[in-house]
XYZ file of N, CA, C and O in Angstrom:
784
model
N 100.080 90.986 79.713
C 100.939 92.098 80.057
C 102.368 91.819 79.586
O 102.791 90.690 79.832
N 103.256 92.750 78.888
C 104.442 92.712 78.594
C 105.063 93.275 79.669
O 104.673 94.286 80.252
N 106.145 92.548 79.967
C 107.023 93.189 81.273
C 108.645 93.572 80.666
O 109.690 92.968 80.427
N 108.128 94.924 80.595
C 109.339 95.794 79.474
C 110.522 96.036 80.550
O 111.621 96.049 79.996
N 110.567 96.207 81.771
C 111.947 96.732 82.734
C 111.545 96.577 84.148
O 110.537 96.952 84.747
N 112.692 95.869 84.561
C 112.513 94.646 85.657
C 114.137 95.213 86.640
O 115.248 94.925 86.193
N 113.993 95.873 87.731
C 115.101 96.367 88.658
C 114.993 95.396 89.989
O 113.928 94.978 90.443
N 116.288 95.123 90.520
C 116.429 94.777 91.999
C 115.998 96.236 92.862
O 115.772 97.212 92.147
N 115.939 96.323 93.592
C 115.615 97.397 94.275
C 116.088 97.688 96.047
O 116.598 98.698 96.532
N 115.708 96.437 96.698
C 116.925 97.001 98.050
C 116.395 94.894 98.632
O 115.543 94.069 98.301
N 117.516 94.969 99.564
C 117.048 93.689 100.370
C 116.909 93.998 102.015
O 117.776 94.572 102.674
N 115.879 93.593 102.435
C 115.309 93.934 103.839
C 115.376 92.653 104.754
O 115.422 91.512 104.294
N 115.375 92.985 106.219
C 115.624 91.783 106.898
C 114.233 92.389 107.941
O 113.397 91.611 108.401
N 114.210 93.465 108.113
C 112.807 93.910 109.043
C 112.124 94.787 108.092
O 112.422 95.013 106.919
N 110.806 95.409 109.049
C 109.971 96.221 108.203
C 110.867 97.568 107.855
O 110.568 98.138 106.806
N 111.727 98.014 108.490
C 111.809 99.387 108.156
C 112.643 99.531 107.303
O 112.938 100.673 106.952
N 113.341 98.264 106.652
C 114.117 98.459 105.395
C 113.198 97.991 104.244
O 113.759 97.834 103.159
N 111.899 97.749 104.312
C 111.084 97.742 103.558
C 111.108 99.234 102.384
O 111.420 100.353 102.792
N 110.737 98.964 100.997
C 110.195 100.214 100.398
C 109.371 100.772 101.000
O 108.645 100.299 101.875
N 109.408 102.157 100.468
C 108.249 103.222 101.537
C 107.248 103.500 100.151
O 106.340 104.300 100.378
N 107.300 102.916 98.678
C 106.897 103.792 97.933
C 105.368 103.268 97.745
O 104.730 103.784 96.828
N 104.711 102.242 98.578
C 103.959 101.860 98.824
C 103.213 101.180 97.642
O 102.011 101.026 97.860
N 103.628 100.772 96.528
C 103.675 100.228 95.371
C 103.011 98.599 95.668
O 103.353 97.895 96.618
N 101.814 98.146 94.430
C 101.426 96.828 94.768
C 102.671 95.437 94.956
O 103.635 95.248 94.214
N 102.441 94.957 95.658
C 103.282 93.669 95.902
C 102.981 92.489 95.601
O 101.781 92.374 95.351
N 103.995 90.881 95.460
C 103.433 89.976 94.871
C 104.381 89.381 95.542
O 105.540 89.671 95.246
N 104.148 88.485 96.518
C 105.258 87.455 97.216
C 105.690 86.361 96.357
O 105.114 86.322 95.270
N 106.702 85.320 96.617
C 107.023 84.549 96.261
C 107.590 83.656 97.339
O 108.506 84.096 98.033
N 107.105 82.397 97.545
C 107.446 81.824 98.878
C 107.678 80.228 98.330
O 107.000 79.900 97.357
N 108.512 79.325 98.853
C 108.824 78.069 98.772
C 109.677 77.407 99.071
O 110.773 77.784 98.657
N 109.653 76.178 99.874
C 111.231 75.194 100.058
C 112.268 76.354 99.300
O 112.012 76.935 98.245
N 113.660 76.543 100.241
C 115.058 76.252 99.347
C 115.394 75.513 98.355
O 115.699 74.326 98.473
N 115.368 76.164 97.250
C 116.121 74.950 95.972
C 114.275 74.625 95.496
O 114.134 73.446 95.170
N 113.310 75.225 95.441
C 112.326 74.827 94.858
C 112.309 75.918 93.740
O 111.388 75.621 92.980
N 112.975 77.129 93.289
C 113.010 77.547 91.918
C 112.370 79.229 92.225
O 111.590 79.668 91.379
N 112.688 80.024 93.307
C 112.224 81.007 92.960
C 112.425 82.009 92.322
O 111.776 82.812 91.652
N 113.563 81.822 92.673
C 114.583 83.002 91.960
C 114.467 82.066 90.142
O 114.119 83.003 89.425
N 114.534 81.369 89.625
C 114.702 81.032 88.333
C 113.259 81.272 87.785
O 112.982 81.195 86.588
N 112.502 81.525 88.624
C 110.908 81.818 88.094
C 110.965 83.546 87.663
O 110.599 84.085 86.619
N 111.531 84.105 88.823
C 111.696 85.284 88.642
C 112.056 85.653 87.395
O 111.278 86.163 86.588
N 113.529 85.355 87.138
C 114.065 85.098 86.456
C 113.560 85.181 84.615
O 114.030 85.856 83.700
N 112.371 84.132 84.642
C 111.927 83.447 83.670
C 111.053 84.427 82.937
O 110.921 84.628 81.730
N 110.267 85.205 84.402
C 109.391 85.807 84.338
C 109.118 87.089 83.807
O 108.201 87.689 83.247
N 110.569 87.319 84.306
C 111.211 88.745 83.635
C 112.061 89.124 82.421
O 112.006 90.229 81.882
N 112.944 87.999 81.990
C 113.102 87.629 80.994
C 114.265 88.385 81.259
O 114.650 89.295 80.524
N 115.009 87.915 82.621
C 116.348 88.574 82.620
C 117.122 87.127 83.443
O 116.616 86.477 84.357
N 118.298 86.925 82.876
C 119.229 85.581 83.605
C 119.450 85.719 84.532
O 119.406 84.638 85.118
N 119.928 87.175 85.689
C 120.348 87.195 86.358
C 119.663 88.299 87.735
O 120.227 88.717 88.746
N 118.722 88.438 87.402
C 118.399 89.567 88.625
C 118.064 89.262 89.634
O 118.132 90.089 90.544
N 117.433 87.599 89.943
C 117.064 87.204 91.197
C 118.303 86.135 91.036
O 118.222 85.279 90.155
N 119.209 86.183 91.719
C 120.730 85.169 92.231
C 119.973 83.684 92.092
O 118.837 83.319 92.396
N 120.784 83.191 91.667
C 120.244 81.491 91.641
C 121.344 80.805 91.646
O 122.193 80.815 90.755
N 121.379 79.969 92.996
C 122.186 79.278 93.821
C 121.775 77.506 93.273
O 120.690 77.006 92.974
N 123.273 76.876 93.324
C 122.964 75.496 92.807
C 122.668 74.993 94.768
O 122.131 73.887 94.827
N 122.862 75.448 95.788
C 123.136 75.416 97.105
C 122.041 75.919 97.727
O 121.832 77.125 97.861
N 121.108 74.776 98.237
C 119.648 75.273 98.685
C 119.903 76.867 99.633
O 120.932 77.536 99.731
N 118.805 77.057 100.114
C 118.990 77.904 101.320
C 119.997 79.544 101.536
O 120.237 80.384 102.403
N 120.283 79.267 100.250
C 121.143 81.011 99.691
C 120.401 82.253 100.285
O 120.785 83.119 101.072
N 119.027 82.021 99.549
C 117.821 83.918 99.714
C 118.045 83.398 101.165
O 117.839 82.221 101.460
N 118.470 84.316 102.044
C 118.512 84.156 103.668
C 117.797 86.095 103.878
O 117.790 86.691 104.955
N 117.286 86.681 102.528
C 116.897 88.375 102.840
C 115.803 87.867 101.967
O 115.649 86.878 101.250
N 114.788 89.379 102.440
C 113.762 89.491 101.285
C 114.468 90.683 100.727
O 115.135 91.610 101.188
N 113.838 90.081 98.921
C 114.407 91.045 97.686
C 113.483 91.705 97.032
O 112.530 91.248 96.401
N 113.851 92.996 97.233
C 112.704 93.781 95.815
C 113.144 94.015 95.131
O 114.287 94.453 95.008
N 111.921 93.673 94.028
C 112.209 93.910 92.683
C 111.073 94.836 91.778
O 109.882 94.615 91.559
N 111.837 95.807 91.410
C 110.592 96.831 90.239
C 110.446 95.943 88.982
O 111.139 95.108 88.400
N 109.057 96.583 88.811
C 108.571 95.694 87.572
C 108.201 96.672 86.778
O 107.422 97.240 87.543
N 108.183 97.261 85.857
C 107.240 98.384 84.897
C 107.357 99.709 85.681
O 106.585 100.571 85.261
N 108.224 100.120 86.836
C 108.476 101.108 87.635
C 106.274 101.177 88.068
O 105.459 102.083 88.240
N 106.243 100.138 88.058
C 104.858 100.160 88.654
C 104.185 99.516 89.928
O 103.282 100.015 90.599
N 105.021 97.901 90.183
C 104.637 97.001 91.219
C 106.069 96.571 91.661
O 107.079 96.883 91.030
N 106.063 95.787 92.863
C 107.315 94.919 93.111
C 106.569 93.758 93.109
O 105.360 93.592 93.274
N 107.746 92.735 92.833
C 107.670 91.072 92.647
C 109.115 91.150 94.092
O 110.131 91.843 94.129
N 108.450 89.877 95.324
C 109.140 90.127 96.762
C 109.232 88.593 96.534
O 108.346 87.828 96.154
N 110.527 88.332 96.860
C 110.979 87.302 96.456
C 111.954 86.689 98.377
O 113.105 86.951 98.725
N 110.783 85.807 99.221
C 111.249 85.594 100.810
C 112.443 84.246 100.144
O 112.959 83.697 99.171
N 112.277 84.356 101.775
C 113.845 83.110 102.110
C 113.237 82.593 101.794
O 112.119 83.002 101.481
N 113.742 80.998 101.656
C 113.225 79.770 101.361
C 113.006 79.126 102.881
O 113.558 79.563 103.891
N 112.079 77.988 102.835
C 111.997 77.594 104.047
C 112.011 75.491 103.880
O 112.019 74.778 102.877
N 112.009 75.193 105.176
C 112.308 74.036 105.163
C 113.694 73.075 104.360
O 113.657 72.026 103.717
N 114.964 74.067 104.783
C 116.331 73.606 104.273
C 116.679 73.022 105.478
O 116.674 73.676 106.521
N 117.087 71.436 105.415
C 117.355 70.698 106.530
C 118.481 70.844 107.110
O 118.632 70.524 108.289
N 119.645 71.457 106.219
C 120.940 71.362 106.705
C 121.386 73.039 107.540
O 122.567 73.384 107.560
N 120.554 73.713 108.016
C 120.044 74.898 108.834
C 120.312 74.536 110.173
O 120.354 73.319 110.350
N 120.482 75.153 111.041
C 120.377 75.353 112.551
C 118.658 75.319 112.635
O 117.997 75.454 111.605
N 118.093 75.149 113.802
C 116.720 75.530 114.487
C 116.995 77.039 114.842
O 116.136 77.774 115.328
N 118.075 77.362 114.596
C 117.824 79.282 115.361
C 118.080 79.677 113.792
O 117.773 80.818 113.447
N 118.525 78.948 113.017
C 118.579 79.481 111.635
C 117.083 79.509 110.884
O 116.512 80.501 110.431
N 116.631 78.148 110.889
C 115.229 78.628 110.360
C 114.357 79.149 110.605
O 113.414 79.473 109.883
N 114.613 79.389 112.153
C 113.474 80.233 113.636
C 113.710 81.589 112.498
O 112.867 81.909 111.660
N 114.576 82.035 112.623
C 115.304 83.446 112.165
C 114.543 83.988 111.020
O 114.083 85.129 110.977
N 114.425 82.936 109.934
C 114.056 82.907 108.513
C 112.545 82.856 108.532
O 112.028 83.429 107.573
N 111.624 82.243 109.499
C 110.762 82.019 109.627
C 109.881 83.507 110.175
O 108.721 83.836 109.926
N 110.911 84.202 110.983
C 110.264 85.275 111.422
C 110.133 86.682 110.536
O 109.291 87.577 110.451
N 111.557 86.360 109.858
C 111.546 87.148 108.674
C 110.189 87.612 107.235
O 109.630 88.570 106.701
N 110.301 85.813 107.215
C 108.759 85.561 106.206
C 107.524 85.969 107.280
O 106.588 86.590 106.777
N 107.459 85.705 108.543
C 105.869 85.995 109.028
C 106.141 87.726 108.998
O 105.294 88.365 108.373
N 107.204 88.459 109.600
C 106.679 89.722 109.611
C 106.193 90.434 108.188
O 105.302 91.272 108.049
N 106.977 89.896 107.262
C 106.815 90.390 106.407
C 105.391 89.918 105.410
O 105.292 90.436 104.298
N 104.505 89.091 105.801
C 103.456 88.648 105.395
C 102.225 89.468 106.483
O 101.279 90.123 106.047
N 102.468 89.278 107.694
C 101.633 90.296 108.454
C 101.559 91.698 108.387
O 100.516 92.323 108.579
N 102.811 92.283 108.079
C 102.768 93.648 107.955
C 103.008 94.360 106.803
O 103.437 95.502 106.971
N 102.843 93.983 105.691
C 103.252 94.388 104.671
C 101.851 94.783 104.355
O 100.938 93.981 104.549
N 101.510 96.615 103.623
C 100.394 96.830 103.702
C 99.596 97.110 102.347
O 98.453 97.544 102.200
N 100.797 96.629 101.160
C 100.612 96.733 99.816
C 100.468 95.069 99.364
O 100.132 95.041 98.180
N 100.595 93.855 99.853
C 100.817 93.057 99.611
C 99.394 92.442 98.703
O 98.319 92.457 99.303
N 99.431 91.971 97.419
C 98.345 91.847 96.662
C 97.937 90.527 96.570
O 96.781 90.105 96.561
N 99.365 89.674 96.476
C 98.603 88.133 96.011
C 100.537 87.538 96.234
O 101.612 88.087 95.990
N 100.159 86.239 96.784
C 101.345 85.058 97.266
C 100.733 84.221 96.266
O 99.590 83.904 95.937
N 102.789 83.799 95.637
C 103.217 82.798 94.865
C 103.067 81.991 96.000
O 103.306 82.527 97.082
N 102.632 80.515 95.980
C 103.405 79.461 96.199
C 104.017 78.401 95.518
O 103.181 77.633 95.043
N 104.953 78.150 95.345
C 106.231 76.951 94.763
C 106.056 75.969 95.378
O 106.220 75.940 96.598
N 105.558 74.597 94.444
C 105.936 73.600 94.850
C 106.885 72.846 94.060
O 107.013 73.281 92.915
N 107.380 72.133 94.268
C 108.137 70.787 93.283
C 107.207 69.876 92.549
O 106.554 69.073 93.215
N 107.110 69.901 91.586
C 105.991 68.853 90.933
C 106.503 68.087 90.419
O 106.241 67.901 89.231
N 107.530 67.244 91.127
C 108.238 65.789 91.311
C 107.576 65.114 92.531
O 107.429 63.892 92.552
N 107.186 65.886 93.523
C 107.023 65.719 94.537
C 105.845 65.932 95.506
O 105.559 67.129 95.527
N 105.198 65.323 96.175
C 104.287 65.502 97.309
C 104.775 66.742 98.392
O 105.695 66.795 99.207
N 103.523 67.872 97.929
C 103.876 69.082 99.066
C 104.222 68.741 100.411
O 103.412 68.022 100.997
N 105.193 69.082 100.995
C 106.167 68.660 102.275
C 105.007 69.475 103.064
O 104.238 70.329 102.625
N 105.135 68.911 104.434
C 103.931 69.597 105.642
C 104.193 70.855 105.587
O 103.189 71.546 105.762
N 105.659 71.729 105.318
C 105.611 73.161 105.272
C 105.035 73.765 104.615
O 104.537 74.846 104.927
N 104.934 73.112 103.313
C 103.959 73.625 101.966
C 102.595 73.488 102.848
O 101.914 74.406 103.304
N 102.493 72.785 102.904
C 100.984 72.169 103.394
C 100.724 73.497 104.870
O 99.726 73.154 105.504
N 101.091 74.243 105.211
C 101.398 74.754 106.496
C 101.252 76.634 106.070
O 100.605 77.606 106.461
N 102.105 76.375 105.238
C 102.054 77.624 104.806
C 100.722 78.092 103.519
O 100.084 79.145 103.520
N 100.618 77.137 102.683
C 99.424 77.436 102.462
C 98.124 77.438 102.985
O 97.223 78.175 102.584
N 98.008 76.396 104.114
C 96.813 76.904 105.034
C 96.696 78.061 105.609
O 95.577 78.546 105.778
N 98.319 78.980 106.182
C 98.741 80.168 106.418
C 98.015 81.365 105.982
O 97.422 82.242 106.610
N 98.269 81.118 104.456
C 98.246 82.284 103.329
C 96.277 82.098 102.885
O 95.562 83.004 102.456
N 95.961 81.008 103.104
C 94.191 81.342 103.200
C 93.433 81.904 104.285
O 92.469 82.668 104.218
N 94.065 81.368 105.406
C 93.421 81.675 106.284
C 94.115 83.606 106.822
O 93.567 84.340 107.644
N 94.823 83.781 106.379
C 95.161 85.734 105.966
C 94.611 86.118 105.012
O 94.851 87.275 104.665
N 93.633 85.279 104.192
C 92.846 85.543 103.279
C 93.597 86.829 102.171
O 93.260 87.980 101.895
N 94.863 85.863 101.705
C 95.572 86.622 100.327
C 95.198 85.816 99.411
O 94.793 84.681 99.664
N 95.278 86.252 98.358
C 94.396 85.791 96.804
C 96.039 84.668 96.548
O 97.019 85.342 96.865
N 96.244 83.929 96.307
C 97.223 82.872 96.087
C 96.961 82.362 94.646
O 95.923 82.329 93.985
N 98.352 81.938 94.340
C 98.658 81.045 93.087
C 99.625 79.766 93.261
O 100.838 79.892 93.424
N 99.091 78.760 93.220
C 100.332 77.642 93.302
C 100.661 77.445 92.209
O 99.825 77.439 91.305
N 102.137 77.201 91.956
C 103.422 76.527 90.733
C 103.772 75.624 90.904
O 104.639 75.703 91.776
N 103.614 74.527 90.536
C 105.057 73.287 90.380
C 105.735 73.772 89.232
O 105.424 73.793 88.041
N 106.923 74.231 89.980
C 108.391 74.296 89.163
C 108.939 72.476 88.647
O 108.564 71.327 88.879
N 109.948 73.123 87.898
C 110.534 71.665 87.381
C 110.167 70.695 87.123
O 110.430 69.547 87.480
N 108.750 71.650 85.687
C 108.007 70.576 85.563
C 108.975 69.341 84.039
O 108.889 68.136 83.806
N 109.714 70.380 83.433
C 110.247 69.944 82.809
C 111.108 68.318 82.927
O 111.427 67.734 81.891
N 111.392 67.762 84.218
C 111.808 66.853 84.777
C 110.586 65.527 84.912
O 110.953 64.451 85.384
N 109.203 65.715 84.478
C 108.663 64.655 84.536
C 107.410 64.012 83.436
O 106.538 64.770 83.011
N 107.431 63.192 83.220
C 106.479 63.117 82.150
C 104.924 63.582 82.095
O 104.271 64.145 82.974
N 104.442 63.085 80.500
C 103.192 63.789 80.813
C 101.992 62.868 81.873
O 101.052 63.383 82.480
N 102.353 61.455 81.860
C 101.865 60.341 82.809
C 102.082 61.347 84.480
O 101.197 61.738 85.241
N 103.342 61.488 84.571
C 103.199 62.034 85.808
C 102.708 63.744 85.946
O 102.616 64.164 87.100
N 102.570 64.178 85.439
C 102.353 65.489 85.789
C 100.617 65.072 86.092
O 100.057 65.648 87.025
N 100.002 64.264 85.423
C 98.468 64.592 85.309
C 98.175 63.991 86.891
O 97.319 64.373 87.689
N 99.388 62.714 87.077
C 99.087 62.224 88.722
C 99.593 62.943 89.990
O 98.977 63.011 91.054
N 101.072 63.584 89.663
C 101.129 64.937 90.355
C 100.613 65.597 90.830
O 100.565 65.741 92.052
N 99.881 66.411 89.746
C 98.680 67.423 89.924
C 97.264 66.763 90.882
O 96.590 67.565 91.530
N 97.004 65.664 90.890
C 96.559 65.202 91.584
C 96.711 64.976 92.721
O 95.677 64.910 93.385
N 97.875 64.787 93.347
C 98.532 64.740 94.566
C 98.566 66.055 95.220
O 98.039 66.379 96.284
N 99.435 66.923 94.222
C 99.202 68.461 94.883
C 98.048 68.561 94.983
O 97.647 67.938 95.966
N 97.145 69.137 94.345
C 96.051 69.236 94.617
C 94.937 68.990 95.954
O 94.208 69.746 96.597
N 95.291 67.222 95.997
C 94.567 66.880 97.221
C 95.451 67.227 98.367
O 94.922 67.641 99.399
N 96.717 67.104 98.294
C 97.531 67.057 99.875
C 97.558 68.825 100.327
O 97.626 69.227 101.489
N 97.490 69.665 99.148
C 97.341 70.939 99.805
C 95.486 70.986 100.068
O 95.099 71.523 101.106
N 94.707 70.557 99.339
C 93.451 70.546 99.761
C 93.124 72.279 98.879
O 92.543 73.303 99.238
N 93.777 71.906 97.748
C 93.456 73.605 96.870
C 92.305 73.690 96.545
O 91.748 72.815 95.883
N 91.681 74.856 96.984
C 90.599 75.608 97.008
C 89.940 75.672 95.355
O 90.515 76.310 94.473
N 89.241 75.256 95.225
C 88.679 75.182 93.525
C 88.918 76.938 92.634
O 89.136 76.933 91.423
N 88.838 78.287 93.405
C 89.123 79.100 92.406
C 90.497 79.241 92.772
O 90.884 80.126 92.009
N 91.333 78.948 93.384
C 93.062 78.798 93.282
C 93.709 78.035 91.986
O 93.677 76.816 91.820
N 94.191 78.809 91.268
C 95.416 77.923 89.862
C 95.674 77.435 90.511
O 95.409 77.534 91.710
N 96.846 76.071 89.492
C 97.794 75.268 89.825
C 98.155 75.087 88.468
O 97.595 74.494 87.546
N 99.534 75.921 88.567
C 100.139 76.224 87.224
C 101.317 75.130 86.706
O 102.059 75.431 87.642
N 101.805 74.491 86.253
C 102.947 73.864 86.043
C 104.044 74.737 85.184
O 103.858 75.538 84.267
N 105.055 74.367 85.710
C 106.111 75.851 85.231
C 107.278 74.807 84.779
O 107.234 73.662 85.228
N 108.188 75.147 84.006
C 110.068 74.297 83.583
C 110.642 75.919 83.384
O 110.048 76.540 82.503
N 111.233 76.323 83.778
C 112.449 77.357 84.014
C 113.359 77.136 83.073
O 113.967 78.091 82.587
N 113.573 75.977 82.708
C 114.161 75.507 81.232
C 113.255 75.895 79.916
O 113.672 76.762 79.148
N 111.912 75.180 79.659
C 111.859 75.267 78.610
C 110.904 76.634 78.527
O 110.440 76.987 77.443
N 110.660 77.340 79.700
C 110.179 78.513 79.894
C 107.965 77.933 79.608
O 107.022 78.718 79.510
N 107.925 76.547 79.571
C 106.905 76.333 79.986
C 105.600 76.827 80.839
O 105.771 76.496 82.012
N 104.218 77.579 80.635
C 103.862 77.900 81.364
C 104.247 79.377 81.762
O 103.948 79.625 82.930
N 104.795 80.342 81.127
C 105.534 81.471 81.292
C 104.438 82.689 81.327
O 104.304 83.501 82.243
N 103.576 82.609 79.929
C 102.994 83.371 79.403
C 101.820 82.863 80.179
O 101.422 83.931 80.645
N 101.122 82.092 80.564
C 100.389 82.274 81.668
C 100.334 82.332 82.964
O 99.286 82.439 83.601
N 101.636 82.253 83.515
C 101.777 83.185 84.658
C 101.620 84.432 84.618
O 100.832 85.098 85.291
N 102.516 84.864 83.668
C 102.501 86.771 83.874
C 101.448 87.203 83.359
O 101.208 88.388 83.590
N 100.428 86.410 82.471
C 99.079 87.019 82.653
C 98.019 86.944 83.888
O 97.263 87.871 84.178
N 98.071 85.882 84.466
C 97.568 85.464 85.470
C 97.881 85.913 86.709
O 97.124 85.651 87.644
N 99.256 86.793 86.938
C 99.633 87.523 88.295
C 99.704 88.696 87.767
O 99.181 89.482 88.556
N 100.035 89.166 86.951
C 100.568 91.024 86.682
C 99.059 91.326 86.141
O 98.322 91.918 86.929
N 98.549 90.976 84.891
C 97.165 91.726 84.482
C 96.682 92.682 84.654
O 96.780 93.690 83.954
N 95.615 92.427 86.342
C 94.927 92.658 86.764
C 95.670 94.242 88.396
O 95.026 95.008 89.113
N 97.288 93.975 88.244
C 98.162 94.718 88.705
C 98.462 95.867 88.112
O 98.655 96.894 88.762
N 98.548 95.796 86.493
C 99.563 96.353 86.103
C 98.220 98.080 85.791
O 97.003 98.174 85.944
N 99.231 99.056 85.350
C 98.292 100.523 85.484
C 97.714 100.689 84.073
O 98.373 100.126 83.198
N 96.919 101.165 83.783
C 96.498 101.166 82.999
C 96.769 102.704 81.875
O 96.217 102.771 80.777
């Protein structure tokens, strides 16, 4: 799928500032500072439409975004930023569950991991989350560009086992830099979305 025109569209903190136009949806969920907005970004082939903060914990709204004036790409807070209040991430946390429970267009959840890194128990938490709501999921390690090819193959191994990924679930490796992995994301999430 070519993704010809890519809009922000409104930012919501409850359901009723949600779109009404009832259009397919595609979450995007991960740690603060794990790359969502630069995926977006990547994905769309625009620098600036999802904000990208050098300062974890910025997306504190959910953002819509038009894609082909056909689907939105929903881009939540980030979660598990340590330098937060407990009523701050309570806050953020409730934000992401309503909007995963009640959202009634919702088609398929990104999850972001770091593929430097062993999925943190939130990863691990939230993707047990997102199976057991039985949404069709995709995992990413962002920033893959940061590690060799020795480590990515043991990485992937790690992710893999510590989330306990389901054999028809991807596990995509993504660099936001070298735009790595690009062209099979947006075939692999829009495709099967987009109108015909």
């Amino acid at each position: 799928m070519i993704i010809k025109k890519s809009d922000f569209v409104t930012s919501a903190v409850t359901k009723r500032q949600y779109p009404e136009d009832k259009r397919t949806e595609i979450a995007f969920l991960g740690r603060s500072n794990v790359g969502k907005s630069s995926l977006i970004n990547a994905l769309t082939n625009r620098k600036k439409l999802a904000k990208v903060s050098s300062t974890p914990g910025r997306t504190r709204l959910i953002n819509f975004f038009l894609i082909n004036d056909d689907f939105h790409l929903v881009d939540l807070p980030g979660y598990g930023y340590a330098k937060v209040s407990k009523t701050e991430k309570a806050r953020w946390g409730k934000i992401i569950e309503e909007y995963l429970i009640s959202s009634t267009t919702l088609k398929r959840v990104v999850l972001l991991v770091d593929s430097r890194h062993k999925p943190s128990a939130d990863d691990v938490m939230m993707y047990e989350w997102i199976n057991y709501n039985n949404y069709d999921v995709v995992v990413i390690a962002t920033k893959s560009d940061k590690i060799s090819k020795r480590e990515k193959a043991m990485n992937e191994k790690v992710i893999k086992d510590t989330l306990n990924l389901k054999p028809e679930h991807r596990l995509i490796f993504f660099s936001a830099v070298k735009k790595d992995g690009r062209e099979e994301i947006v075939d692999l999430l829009f495709e099967d979305l987009a109108s015909k």
